[in-house]
């Protein structure tokens, strides 16, 4: 979950199943975007989906909203494990979960930086 006006490093890619250019801000998002584009059970993916009226006047976006072949919508937020204990991260994740629940999406979850997901080019 990032702010809409995020100015940090980003990577832009065109991937199959993504409705527009996929912009990722860290290794977790990059790896998960690749997994989603290669998953045969995924029909369509949107990334950096704006969340309206989330917290204060700052605008945030959800990392991934995707639809499966059986037309179920799923939301995933990408977070580093070390960030999970921070109060603001917990507040934002809970606000995201609540927002999507109000939108009728019950399959909400987080993706963390487990070693199985991220493979670094560094040796």
Backbone atoms as SQL, in Angstrom:
CREATE TABLE atoms (id INTEGER PRIMARY KEY, chain TEXT, resi INTEGER, resn TEXT, atom TEXT, x REAL, y REAL, z REAL);
INSERT INTO atoms VALUES
  (1, 'A', 1, 'UNK', 'N', 0.838, -1.159, 0.000),
  (2, 'A', 1, 'UNK', 'CA', 0.000, 0.000, 0.000),
  (3, 'A', 1, 'UNK', 'C', 0.892, 1.234, 0.000),
  (4, 'A', 2, 'UNK', 'N', 0.677, 2.093, -0.979),
  (5, 'A', 2, 'UNK', 'CA', 1.498, 3.287, -1.131),
  (6, 'A', 2, 'UNK', 'C', 0.631, 4.526, -1.261),
  (7, 'A', 3, 'UNK', 'N', 1.260, 5.670, -1.015),
  (8, 'A', 3, 'UNK', 'CA', 0.573, 6.922, -1.262),
  (9, 'A', 3, 'UNK', 'C', 0.501, 7.147, -2.766),
  (10, 'A', 4, 'UNK', 'N', -0.557, 7.813, -3.201),
  (11, 'A', 4, 'UNK', 'CA', -0.739, 8.085, -4.629),
  (12, 'A', 4, 'UNK', 'C', 0.357, 8.996, -5.174),
  (13, 'A', 5, 'UNK', 'N', 0.919, 9.843, -4.338),
  (14, 'A', 5, 'UNK', 'CA', 1.951, 10.767, -4.800),
  (15, 'A', 5, 'UNK', 'C', 3.360, 10.280, -4.461),
  (16, 'A', 6, 'UNK', 'N', 3.548, 8.974, -4.383),
  (17, 'A', 6, 'UNK', 'CA', 4.839, 8.366, -4.056),
  (18, 'A', 6, 'UNK', 'C', 5.888, 8.802, -5.073),
  (19, 'A', 7, 'UNK', 'N', 7.031, 9.273, -4.597),
  (20, 'A', 7, 'UNK', 'CA', 8.076, 9.797, -5.474),
  (21, 'A', 7, 'UNK', 'C', 9.324, 8.918, -5.519),
  (22, 'A', 8, 'UNK', 'N', 9.280, 7.749, -4.910),
  (23, 'A', 8, 'UNK', 'CA', 10.452, 6.883, -4.844),
  (24, 'A', 8, 'UNK', 'C', 10.698, 6.108, -6.127),
  (25, 'A', 9, 'UNK', 'N', 11.599, 5.161, -6.033),
  (26, 'A', 9, 'UNK', 'CA', 11.983, 4.329, -7.163),
  (27, 'A', 9, 'UNK', 'C', 10.804, 3.468, -7.605),
  (28, 'A', 10, 'UNK', 'N', 10.652, 3.354, -8.923),
  (29, 'A', 10, 'UNK', 'CA', 9.575, 2.523, -9.455),
  (30, 'A', 10, 'UNK', 'C', 10.027, 1.848, -10.748),
  (31, 'A', 11, 'UNK', 'N', 9.395, 0.732, -11.036),
  (32, 'A', 11, 'UNK', 'CA', 9.654, 0.008, -12.278),
  (33, 'A', 11, 'UNK', 'C', 8.335, -0.130, -13.026),
  (34, 'A', 12, 'UNK', 'N', 8.366, 0.184, -14.314),
  (35, 'A', 12, 'UNK', 'CA', 7.171, 0.073, -15.149),
  (36, 'A', 12, 'UNK', 'C', 7.365, -1.075, -16.115),
  (37, 'A', 13, 'UNK', 'N', 6.321, -1.923, -16.208),
  (38, 'A', 13, 'UNK', 'CA', 6.374, -3.066, -17.127),
  (39, 'A', 13, 'UNK', 'C', 4.998, -3.321, -17.705),
  (40, 'A', 14, 'UNK', 'N', 4.989, -3.829, -18.907),
  (41, 'A', 14, 'UNK', 'CA', 3.742, -4.321, -19.494),
  (42, 'A', 14, 'UNK', 'C', 3.730, -5.822, -19.281),
  (43, 'A', 15, 'UNK', 'N', 2.701, -6.303, -18.605),
  (44, 'A', 15, 'UNK', 'CA', 2.595, -7.724, -18.298),
  (45, 'A', 15, 'UNK', 'C', 1.267, -8.264, -18.808),
  (46, 'A', 16, 'UNK', 'N', 1.242, -9.545, -19.178),
  (47, 'A', 16, 'UNK', 'CA', -0.031, -10.144, -19.567),
  (48, 'A', 16, 'UNK', 'C', -1.015, -10.089, -18.396),
  (49, 'A', 17, 'UNK', 'N', -2.285, -9.931, -18.695),
  (50, 'A', 17, 'UNK', 'CA', -3.391, -9.921, -17.728),
  (51, 'A', 17, 'UNK', 'C', -3.545, -8.604, -16.988),
  (52, 'A', 18, 'UNK', 'N', -2.570, -7.701, -17.077),
  (53, 'A', 18, 'UNK', 'CA', -2.674, -6.406, -16.417),
  (54, 'A', 18, 'UNK', 'C', -3.401, -5.438, -17.339),
  (55, 'A', 19, 'UNK', 'N', -4.359, -4.698, -16.771),
  (56, 'A', 19, 'UNK', 'CA', -5.186, -3.795, -17.561),
  (57, 'A', 19, 'UNK', 'C', -4.403, -2.599, -18.100),
  (58, 'A', 20, 'UNK', 'N', -3.324, -2.224, -17.428),
  (59, 'A', 20, 'UNK', 'CA', -2.494, -1.115, -17.897),
  (60, 'A', 20, 'UNK', 'C', -1.046, -1.422, -17.508),
  (61, 'A', 21, 'UNK', 'N', -0.169, -0.480, -17.714),
  (62, 'A', 21, 'UNK', 'CA', 1.228, -0.673, -17.351),
  (63, 'A', 21, 'UNK', 'C', 1.316, -0.917, -15.847),
  (64, 'A', 22, 'UNK', 'N', 2.058, -1.928, -15.469),
  (65, 'A', 22, 'UNK', 'CA', 2.215, -2.282, -14.059),
  (66, 'A', 22, 'UNK', 'C', 3.390, -1.490, -13.481),
  (67, 'A', 23, 'UNK', 'N', 3.106, -0.699, -12.465),
  (68, 'A', 23, 'UNK', 'CA', 4.142, 0.078, -11.786),
  (69, 'A', 23, 'UNK', 'C', 4.362, -0.554, -10.422),
  (70, 'A', 24, 'UNK', 'N', 5.596, -1.005, -10.184),
  (71, 'A', 24, 'UNK', 'CA', 5.926, -1.616, -8.893),
  (72, 'A', 24, 'UNK', 'C', 6.952, -0.742, -8.179),
  (73, 'A', 25, 'UNK', 'N', 6.865, -0.737, -6.841),
  (74, 'A', 25, 'UNK', 'CA', 7.708, 0.143, -6.044),
  (75, 'A', 25, 'UNK', 'C', 8.757, -0.583, -5.222),
  (76, 'A', 26, 'UNK', 'N', 8.693, -1.907, -5.160),
  (77, 'A', 26, 'UNK', 'CA', 9.690, -2.654, -4.402),
  (78, 'A', 26, 'UNK', 'C', 9.749, -4.086, -4.924),
  (79, 'A', 27, 'UNK', 'N', 10.658, -4.861, -4.353),
  (80, 'A', 27, 'UNK', 'CA', 10.875, -6.235, -4.808),
  (81, 'A', 27, 'UNK', 'C', 9.659, -7.130, -4.587),
  (82, 'A', 28, 'UNK', 'N', 8.934, -6.892, -3.507),
  (83, 'A', 28, 'UNK', 'CA', 7.761, -7.720, -3.224),
  (84, 'A', 28, 'UNK', 'C', 6.711, -7.531, -4.311),
  (85, 'A', 29, 'UNK', 'N', 6.414, -6.279, -4.620),
  (86, 'A', 29, 'UNK', 'CA', 5.421, -6.004, -5.668),
  (87, 'A', 29, 'UNK', 'C', 5.884, -6.562, -7.014),
  (88, 'A', 30, 'UNK', 'N', 7.166, -6.390, -7.321),
  (89, 'A', 30, 'UNK', 'CA', 7.719, -6.872, -8.592),
  (90, 'A', 30, 'UNK', 'C', 7.536, -8.383, -8.719),
  (91, 'A', 31, 'UNK', 'N', 7.915, -9.115, -7.660),
  (92, 'A', 31, 'UNK', 'CA', 7.822, -10.577, -7.677),
  (93, 'A', 31, 'UNK', 'C', 6.367, -11.034, -7.739),
  (94, 'A', 32, 'UNK', 'N', 5.492, -10.374, -6.975),
  (95, 'A', 32, 'UNK', 'CA', 4.088, -10.794, -6.955),
  (96, 'A', 32, 'UNK', 'C', 3.399, -10.481, -8.283),
  (97, 'A', 33, 'UNK', 'N', 3.737, -9.363, -8.895),
  (98, 'A', 33, 'UNK', 'CA', 3.172, -9.021, -10.207),
  (99, 'A', 33, 'UNK', 'C', 3.548, -10.091, -11.235),
  (100, 'A', 34, 'UNK', 'N', 4.772, -10.549, -11.174),
  (101, 'A', 34, 'UNK', 'CA', 5.222, -11.614, -12.082),
  (102, 'A', 34, 'UNK', 'C', 4.441, -12.898, -11.836),
  (103, 'A', 35, 'UNK', 'N', 4.251, -13.252, -10.566),
  (104, 'A', 35, 'UNK', 'CA', 3.482, -14.456, -10.234),
  (105, 'A', 35, 'UNK', 'C', 2.051, -14.362, -10.734),
  (106, 'A', 36, 'UNK', 'N', 1.428, -13.208, -10.556),
  (107, 'A', 36, 'UNK', 'CA', 0.048, -13.041, -11.009),
  (108, 'A', 36, 'UNK', 'C', -0.062, -13.161, -12.523),
  (109, 'A', 37, 'UNK', 'N', 0.887, -12.576, -13.233),
  (110, 'A', 37, 'UNK', 'CA', 0.814, -12.620, -14.704),
  (111, 'A', 37, 'UNK', 'C', 1.030, -14.031, -15.242),
  (112, 'A', 38, 'UNK', 'N', 1.728, -14.874, -14.487),
  (113, 'A', 38, 'UNK', 'CA', 1.996, -16.246, -14.926),
  (114, 'A', 38, 'UNK', 'C', 0.962, -17.249, -14.434),
  (115, 'A', 39, 'UNK', 'N', 0.083, -16.850, -13.523),
  (116, 'A', 39, 'UNK', 'CA', -0.902, -17.750, -12.930),
  (117, 'A', 39, 'UNK', 'C', -2.073, -17.963, -13.893),
  (118, 'A', 40, 'UNK', 'N', -2.316, -19.209, -14.260),
  (119, 'A', 40, 'UNK', 'CA', -3.375, -19.536, -15.215),
  (120, 'A', 40, 'UNK', 'C', -4.777, -19.305, -14.657),
  (121, 'A', 41, 'UNK', 'N', -4.924, -19.267, -13.337),
  (122, 'A', 41, 'UNK', 'CA', -6.233, -19.072, -12.713),
  (123, 'A', 41, 'UNK', 'C', -6.649, -17.606, -12.617),
  (124, 'A', 42, 'UNK', 'N', -5.754, -16.700, -12.984),
  (125, 'A', 42, 'UNK', 'CA', -6.042, -15.264, -12.896),
  (126, 'A', 42, 'UNK', 'C', -6.529, -14.761, -14.252),
  (127, 'A', 43, 'UNK', 'N', -7.634, -14.045, -14.221),
  (128, 'A', 43, 'UNK', 'CA', -8.237, -13.513, -15.447),
  (129, 'A', 43, 'UNK', 'C', -7.719, -12.113, -15.762),
  (130, 'A', 44, 'UNK', 'N', -7.754, -11.200, -14.789),
  (131, 'A', 44, 'UNK', 'CA', -7.319, -9.817, -15.002),
  (132, 'A', 44, 'UNK', 'C', -6.765, -9.245, -13.704),
  (133, 'A', 45, 'UNK', 'N', -5.821, -8.310, -13.845),
  (134, 'A', 45, 'UNK', 'CA', -5.162, -7.717, -12.687),
  (135, 'A', 45, 'UNK', 'C', -5.110, -6.196, -12.846),
  (136, 'A', 46, 'UNK', 'N', -5.371, -5.503, -11.746),
  (137, 'A', 46, 'UNK', 'CA', -5.157, -4.056, -11.687),
  (138, 'A', 46, 'UNK', 'C', -4.179, -3.799, -10.552),
  (139, 'A', 47, 'UNK', 'N', -3.247, -2.891, -10.763),
  (140, 'A', 47, 'UNK', 'CA', -2.316, -2.555, -9.690),
  (141, 'A', 47, 'UNK', 'C', -2.447, -1.077, -9.346),
  (142, 'A', 48, 'UNK', 'N', -2.063, -0.738, -8.117),
  (143, 'A', 48, 'UNK', 'CA', -2.124, 0.628, -7.615),
  (144, 'A', 48, 'UNK', 'C', -3.514, 1.228, -7.771),
  (145, 'A', 49, 'UNK', 'N', -4.503, 0.512, -7.253),
  (146, 'A', 49, 'UNK', 'CA', -5.908, 0.916, -7.334),
  (147, 'A', 49, 'UNK', 'C', -6.190, 1.939, -6.226),
  (148, 'A', 50, 'UNK', 'N', -6.659, 3.129, -6.591),
  (149, 'A', 50, 'UNK', 'CA', -6.913, 4.168, -5.576),
  (150, 'A', 50, 'UNK', 'C', -7.974, 3.749, -4.560),
  (151, 'A', 51, 'UNK', 'N', -7.725, 4.123, -3.313),
  (152, 'A', 51, 'UNK', 'CA', -8.689, 3.928, -2.236),
  (153, 'A', 51, 'UNK', 'C', -9.169, 5.318, -1.839),
  (154, 'A', 52, 'UNK', 'N', -10.450, 5.534, -1.911),
  (155, 'A', 52, 'UNK', 'CA', -10.998, 6.857, -1.609),
  (156, 'A', 52, 'UNK', 'C', -11.341, 6.969, -0.129),
  (157, 'A', 53, 'UNK', 'N', -11.141, 8.169, 0.403),
  (158, 'A', 53, 'UNK', 'CA', -11.519, 8.481, 1.789),
  (159, 'A', 53, 'UNK', 'C', -10.895, 7.514, 2.789),
  (160, 'A', 54, 'UNK', 'N', -9.621, 7.223, 2.632),
  (161, 'A', 54, 'UNK', 'CA', -8.998, 6.248, 3.518),
  (162, 'A', 54, 'UNK', 'C', -8.579, 6.871, 4.851),
  (163, 'A', 55, 'UNK', 'N', -7.542, 7.647, 4.845),
  (164, 'A', 55, 'UNK', 'CA', -7.050, 8.240, 6.084),
  (165, 'A', 55, 'UNK', 'C', -6.701, 9.704, 5.817),
  (166, 'A', 56, 'UNK', 'N', -7.262, 10.566, 6.633),
  (167, 'A', 56, 'UNK', 'CA', -7.006, 11.991, 6.540),
  (168, 'A', 56, 'UNK', 'C', -7.237, 12.466, 5.105),
  (169, 'A', 57, 'UNK', 'N', -6.377, 13.363, 4.625),
  (170, 'A', 57, 'UNK', 'CA', -6.539, 13.867, 3.271),
  (171, 'A', 57, 'UNK', 'C', -5.531, 13.245, 2.322),
  (172, 'A', 58, 'UNK', 'N', -4.725, 12.329, 2.819),
  (173, 'A', 58, 'UNK', 'CA', -3.733, 11.675, 1.978),
  (174, 'A', 58, 'UNK', 'C', -4.419, 10.600, 1.148),
  (175, 'A', 59, 'UNK', 'N', -3.975, 10.440, -0.073),
  (176, 'A', 59, 'UNK', 'CA', -4.574, 9.456, -0.956),
  (177, 'A', 59, 'UNK', 'C', -3.653, 8.244, -1.053),
  (178, 'A', 60, 'UNK', 'N', -4.222, 7.069, -0.839),
  (179, 'A', 60, 'UNK', 'CA', -3.468, 5.824, -0.880),
  (180, 'A', 60, 'UNK', 'C', -4.022, 4.919, -1.972),
  (181, 'A', 61, 'UNK', 'N', -3.235, 3.898, -2.311),
  (182, 'A', 61, 'UNK', 'CA', -3.707, 2.937, -3.301),
  (183, 'A', 61, 'UNK', 'C', -3.374, 1.522, -2.836),
  (184, 'A', 62, 'UNK', 'N', -4.230, 0.599, -3.248),
  (185, 'A', 62, 'UNK', 'CA', -4.039, -0.821, -2.969),
  (186, 'A', 62, 'UNK', 'C', -3.084, -1.379, -4.015),
  (187, 'A', 63, 'UNK', 'N', -2.218, -2.290, -3.597),
  (188, 'A', 63, 'UNK', 'CA', -1.209, -2.820, -4.514),
  (189, 'A', 63, 'UNK', 'C', -1.811, -3.633, -5.654),
  (190, 'A', 64, 'UNK', 'N', -2.655, -4.629, -5.347),
  (191, 'A', 64, 'UNK', 'CA', -3.212, -5.476, -6.405),
  (192, 'A', 64, 'UNK', 'C', -4.670, -5.826, -6.141),
  (193, 'A', 65, 'UNK', 'N', -5.492, -5.693, -7.170),
  (194, 'A', 65, 'UNK', 'CA', -6.864, -6.190, -7.172),
  (195, 'A', 65, 'UNK', 'C', -6.955, -7.055, -8.422),
  (196, 'A', 66, 'UNK', 'N', -7.305, -8.323, -8.233),
  (197, 'A', 66, 'UNK', 'CA', -7.377, -9.206, -9.399),
  (198, 'A', 66, 'UNK', 'C', -8.615, -10.078, -9.364),
  (199, 'A', 67, 'UNK', 'N', -8.943, -10.604, -10.540),
  (200, 'A', 67, 'UNK', 'CA', -10.131, -11.433, -10.706),
  (201, 'A', 67, 'UNK', 'C', -9.709, -12.818, -11.172),
  (202, 'A', 68, 'UNK', 'N', -10.281, -13.830, -10.523),
  (203, 'A', 68, 'UNK', 'CA', -9.973, -15.210, -10.887),
  (204, 'A', 68, 'UNK', 'C', -10.905, -15.679, -12.004),
  (205, 'A', 69, 'UNK', 'N', -10.648, -16.855, -12.521),
  (206, 'A', 69, 'UNK', 'CA', -11.468, -17.414, -13.601),
  (207, 'A', 69, 'UNK', 'C', -12.922, -17.610, -13.182),
  (208, 'A', 70, 'UNK', 'N', -13.175, -17.823, -11.890),
  (209, 'A', 70, 'UNK', 'CA', -14.560, -17.979, -11.432),
  (210, 'A', 70, 'UNK', 'C', -15.160, -16.629, -11.003),
  (211, 'A', 71, 'UNK', 'N', -14.534, -15.544, -11.464),
  (212, 'A', 71, 'UNK', 'CA', -15.002, -14.162, -11.275),
  (213, 'A', 71, 'UNK', 'C', -15.015, -13.697, -9.827),
  (214, 'A', 72, 'UNK', 'N', -14.159, -14.268, -9.003),
  (215, 'A', 72, 'UNK', 'CA', -13.992, -13.822, -7.629),
  (216, 'A', 72, 'UNK', 'C', -12.934, -12.720, -7.611),
  (217, 'A', 73, 'UNK', 'N', -13.214, -11.615, -6.924),
  (218, 'A', 73, 'UNK', 'CA', -12.248, -10.525, -6.822),
  (219, 'A', 73, 'UNK', 'C', -11.447, -10.689, -5.544),
  (220, 'A', 74, 'UNK', 'N', -10.128, -10.463, -5.668),
  (221, 'A', 74, 'UNK', 'CA', -9.194, -10.662, -4.572),
  (222, 'A', 74, 'UNK', 'C', -8.309, -9.425, -4.453),
  (223, 'A', 75, 'UNK', 'N', -8.007, -9.027, -3.223),
  (224, 'A', 75, 'UNK', 'CA', -7.148, -7.869, -2.967),
  (225, 'A', 75, 'UNK', 'C', -5.913, -8.334, -2.205),
  (226, 'A', 76, 'UNK', 'N', -4.744, -7.842, -2.629),
  (227, 'A', 76, 'UNK', 'CA', -3.500, -8.152, -1.925),
  (228, 'A', 76, 'UNK', 'C', -2.684, -6.885, -1.746),
  (229, 'A', 77, 'UNK', 'N', -2.161, -6.721, -0.529),
  (230, 'A', 77, 'UNK', 'CA', -1.262, -5.624, -0.190),
  (231, 'A', 77, 'UNK', 'C', 0.124, -6.218, 0.050),
  (232, 'A', 78, 'UNK', 'N', 1.161, -5.576, -0.452),
  (233, 'A', 78, 'UNK', 'CA', 2.535, -6.049, -0.295),
  (234, 'A', 78, 'UNK', 'C', 3.229, -5.245, 0.801),
  (235, 'A', 79, 'UNK', 'N', 3.807, -5.967, 1.769),
  (236, 'A', 79, 'UNK', 'CA', 4.432, -5.318, 2.920),
  (237, 'A', 79, 'UNK', 'C', 5.669, -6.107, 3.332),
  (238, 'A', 80, 'UNK', 'N', 6.730, -5.395, 3.657),
  (239, 'A', 80, 'UNK', 'CA', 7.897, -6.058, 4.228),
  (240, 'A', 80, 'UNK', 'C', 7.569, -6.497, 5.655),
  (241, 'A', 81, 'UNK', 'N', 8.048, -7.670, 6.035),
  (242, 'A', 81, 'UNK', 'CA', 7.761, -8.199, 7.377),
  (243, 'A', 81, 'UNK', 'C', 8.189, -7.245, 8.479),
  (244, 'A', 82, 'UNK', 'N', 9.317, -6.578, 8.294),
  (245, 'A', 82, 'UNK', 'CA', 9.806, -5.661, 9.333),
  (246, 'A', 82, 'UNK', 'C', 8.874, -4.458, 9.518),
  (247, 'A', 83, 'UNK', 'N', 8.032, -4.160, 8.527),
  (248, 'A', 83, 'UNK', 'CA', 7.095, -3.040, 8.614),
  (249, 'A', 83, 'UNK', 'C', 5.800, -3.416, 9.342),
  (250, 'A', 84, 'UNK', 'N', 5.519, -4.704, 9.464),
  (251, 'A', 84, 'UNK', 'CA', 4.247, -5.152, 10.033),
  (252, 'A', 84, 'UNK', 'C', 4.025, -4.715, 11.482),
  (253, 'A', 85, 'UNK', 'N', 5.091, -4.511, 12.226),
  (254, 'A', 85, 'UNK', 'CA', 4.947, -4.128, 13.632),
  (255, 'A', 85, 'UNK', 'C', 4.793, -2.626, 13.830),
  (256, 'A', 86, 'UNK', 'N', 4.916, -1.852, 12.777),
  (257, 'A', 86, 'UNK', 'CA', 4.795, -0.397, 12.898),
  (258, 'A', 86, 'UNK', 'C', 3.321, 0.003, 12.963),
  (259, 'A', 87, 'UNK', 'N', 2.974, 0.877, 13.880),
  (260, 'A', 87, 'UNK', 'CA', 1.566, 1.268, 14.058),
  (261, 'A', 87, 'UNK', 'C', 0.914, 1.849, 12.798),
  (262, 'A', 88, 'UNK', 'N', 1.629, 2.688, 12.058),
  (263, 'A', 88, 'UNK', 'CA', 1.034, 3.293, 10.861),
  (264, 'A', 88, 'UNK', 'C', 0.758, 2.229, 9.798),
  (265, 'A', 89, 'UNK', 'N', 1.648, 1.268, 9.660),
  (266, 'A', 89, 'UNK', 'CA', 1.433, 0.181, 8.697),
  (267, 'A', 89, 'UNK', 'C', 0.192, -0.613, 9.078),
  (268, 'A', 90, 'UNK', 'N', 0.070, -0.946, 10.347),
  (269, 'A', 90, 'UNK', 'CA', -1.101, -1.694, 10.819),
  (270, 'A', 90, 'UNK', 'C', -2.377, -0.893, 10.586),
  (271, 'A', 91, 'UNK', 'N', -2.321, 0.402, 10.838),
  (272, 'A', 91, 'UNK', 'CA', -3.482, 1.271, 10.644),
  (273, 'A', 91, 'UNK', 'C', -3.892, 1.313, 9.164),
  (274, 'A', 92, 'UNK', 'N', -2.919, 1.448, 8.285),
  (275, 'A', 92, 'UNK', 'CA', -3.213, 1.490, 6.847),
  (276, 'A', 92, 'UNK', 'C', -3.761, 0.157, 6.343),
  (277, 'A', 93, 'UNK', 'N', -3.178, -0.936, 6.790),
  (278, 'A', 93, 'UNK', 'CA', -3.651, -2.253, 6.357),
  (279, 'A', 93, 'UNK', 'C', -5.084, -2.502, 6.836),
  (280, 'A', 94, 'UNK', 'N', -5.374, -2.141, 8.057),
  (281, 'A', 94, 'UNK', 'CA', -6.726, -2.317, 8.583),
  (282, 'A', 94, 'UNK', 'C', -7.714, -1.429, 7.833),
  (283, 'A', 95, 'UNK', 'N', -7.311, -0.209, 7.517),
  (284, 'A', 95, 'UNK', 'CA', -8.175, 0.694, 6.755),
  (285, 'A', 95, 'UNK', 'C', -8.441, 0.136, 5.360),
  (286, 'A', 96, 'UNK', 'N', -7.424, -0.447, 4.736),
  (287, 'A', 96, 'UNK', 'CA', -7.592, -1.063, 3.419),
  (288, 'A', 96, 'UNK', 'C', -8.549, -2.245, 3.493),
  (289, 'A', 97, 'UNK', 'N', -8.337, -3.105, 4.499),
  (290, 'A', 97, 'UNK', 'CA', -9.200, -4.277, 4.654),
  (291, 'A', 97, 'UNK', 'C', -10.653, -3.864, 4.851),
  (292, 'A', 98, 'UNK', 'N', -10.882, -2.863, 5.675),
  (293, 'A', 98, 'UNK', 'CA', -12.231, -2.368, 5.940),
  (294, 'A', 98, 'UNK', 'C', -12.856, -1.768, 4.677),
  (295, 'A', 99, 'UNK', 'N', -12.070, -0.980, 3.938),
  (296, 'A', 99, 'UNK', 'CA', -12.563, -0.363, 2.702),
  (297, 'A', 99, 'UNK', 'C', -13.025, -1.425, 1.708),
  (298, 'A', 100, 'UNK', 'N', -12.188, -2.433, 1.480),
  (299, 'A', 100, 'UNK', 'CA', -12.528, -3.454, 0.484),
  (300, 'A', 100, 'UNK', 'C', -13.674, -4.335, 0.963),
  (301, 'A', 101, 'UNK', 'N', -13.788, -4.530, 2.254),
  (302, 'A', 101, 'UNK', 'CA', -14.915, -5.297, 2.789),
  (303, 'A', 101, 'UNK', 'C', -16.221, -4.555, 2.499),
  (304, 'A', 102, 'UNK', 'N', -16.207, -3.222, 2.651),
  (305, 'A', 102, 'UNK', 'CA', -17.389, -2.416, 2.325),
  (306, 'A', 102, 'UNK', 'C', -17.718, -2.467, 0.837),
  (307, 'A', 103, 'UNK', 'N', -16.703, -2.726, 0.011),
  (308, 'A', 103, 'UNK', 'CA', -16.906, -2.833, -1.432),
  (309, 'A', 103, 'UNK', 'C', -17.385, -4.230, -1.834),
  (310, 'A', 104, 'UNK', 'N', -17.502, -5.123, -0.866),
  (311, 'A', 104, 'UNK', 'CA', -17.996, -6.468, -1.136),
  (312, 'A', 104, 'UNK', 'C', -16.915, -7.501, -1.408),
  (313, 'A', 105, 'UNK', 'N', -15.666, -7.137, -1.211),
  (314, 'A', 105, 'UNK', 'CA', -14.562, -8.078, -1.427),
  (315, 'A', 105, 'UNK', 'C', -14.106, -8.613, -0.075),
  (316, 'A', 106, 'UNK', 'N', -14.268, -9.914, 0.114),
  (317, 'A', 106, 'UNK', 'CA', -13.915, -10.527, 1.397),
  (318, 'A', 106, 'UNK', 'C', -12.554, -11.215, 1.373),
  (319, 'A', 107, 'UNK', 'N', -12.036, -11.529, 0.185),
  (320, 'A', 107, 'UNK', 'CA', -10.725, -12.173, 0.082),
  (321, 'A', 107, 'UNK', 'C', -9.653, -11.090, 0.002),
  (322, 'A', 108, 'UNK', 'N', -9.224, -10.640, 1.166),
  (323, 'A', 108, 'UNK', 'CA', -8.208, -9.605, 1.303),
  (324, 'A', 108, 'UNK', 'C', -7.034, -10.209, 2.041),
  (325, 'A', 109, 'UNK', 'N', -5.813, -9.890, 1.621),
  (326, 'A', 109, 'UNK', 'CA', -4.655, -10.442, 2.311),
  (327, 'A', 109, 'UNK', 'C', -3.406, -9.638, 2.056),
  (328, 'A', 110, 'UNK', 'N', -2.339, -10.045, 2.728),
  (329, 'A', 110, 'UNK', 'CA', -1.057, -9.373, 2.536),
  (330, 'A', 110, 'UNK', 'C', -0.043, -10.355, 1.977),
  (331, 'A', 111, 'UNK', 'N', 0.927, -9.803, 1.271),
  (332, 'A', 111, 'UNK', 'CA', 2.042, -10.567, 0.726),
  (333, 'A', 111, 'UNK', 'C', 3.286, -9.998, 1.393),
  (334, 'A', 112, 'UNK', 'N', 4.096, -10.871, 1.991),
  (335, 'A', 112, 'UNK', 'CA', 5.303, -10.413, 2.667),
  (336, 'A', 112, 'UNK', 'C', 6.541, -10.894, 1.926),
  (337, 'A', 113, 'UNK', 'N', 7.688, -10.490, 2.413),
  (338, 'A', 113, 'UNK', 'CA', 8.954, -10.790, 1.757),
  (339, 'A', 113, 'UNK', 'C', 9.540, -12.128, 2.206),
  (340, 'A', 114, 'UNK', 'N', 8.764, -13.179, 2.078),
  (341, 'A', 114, 'UNK', 'CA', 9.273, -14.521, 2.367),
  (342, 'A', 114, 'UNK', 'C', 10.352, -14.856, 1.341),
  (343, 'A', 115, 'UNK', 'N', 11.340, -15.608, 1.761),
  (344, 'A', 115, 'UNK', 'CA', 12.469, -15.921, 0.880),
  (345, 'A', 115, 'UNK', 'C', 12.040, -16.671, -0.372),
  (346, 'A', 116, 'UNK', 'N', 10.938, -17.399, -0.322),
  (347, 'A', 116, 'UNK', 'CA', 10.478, -18.168, -1.470),
  (348, 'A', 116, 'UNK', 'C', 9.957, -17.267, -2.590),
  (349, 'A', 117, 'UNK', 'N', 9.467, -16.082, -2.239),
  (350, 'A', 117, 'UNK', 'CA', 8.867, -15.205, -3.219),
  (351, 'A', 117, 'UNK', 'C', 9.909, -14.338, -3.907),
  (352, 'A', 118, 'UNK', 'N', 10.786, -13.724, -3.151),
  (353, 'A', 118, 'UNK', 'CA', 11.745, -12.775, -3.721),
  (354, 'A', 118, 'UNK', 'C', 13.061, -13.469, -3.989),
  (355, 'A', 119, 'UNK', 'N', 13.542, -13.300, -5.198),
  (356, 'A', 119, 'UNK', 'CA', 14.858, -13.819, -5.561),
  (357, 'A', 119, 'UNK', 'C', 15.695, -12.620, -5.973),
  (358, 'A', 120, 'UNK', 'N', 16.789, -12.417, -5.300),
  (359, 'A', 120, 'UNK', 'CA', 17.622, -11.256, -5.573),
  (360, 'A', 120, 'UNK', 'C', 18.680, -11.595, -6.628),
  (361, 'A', 121, 'UNK', 'N', 19.049, -10.601, -7.411),
  (362, 'A', 121, 'UNK', 'CA', 20.117, -10.770, -8.400),
  (363, 'A', 121, 'UNK', 'C', 21.487, -10.707, -7.739),
  (364, 'A', 122, 'UNK', 'N', 21.516, -10.230, -6.502),
  (365, 'A', 122, 'UNK', 'CA', 22.799, -10.096, -5.784),
  (366, 'A', 122, 'UNK', 'C', 23.251, -11.469, -5.299),
  (367, 'A', 123, 'UNK', 'N', 24.538, -11.699, -5.342),
  (368, 'A', 123, 'UNK', 'CA', 25.086, -12.971, -4.851),
  (369, 'A', 123, 'UNK', 'C', 25.908, -12.781, -3.621);
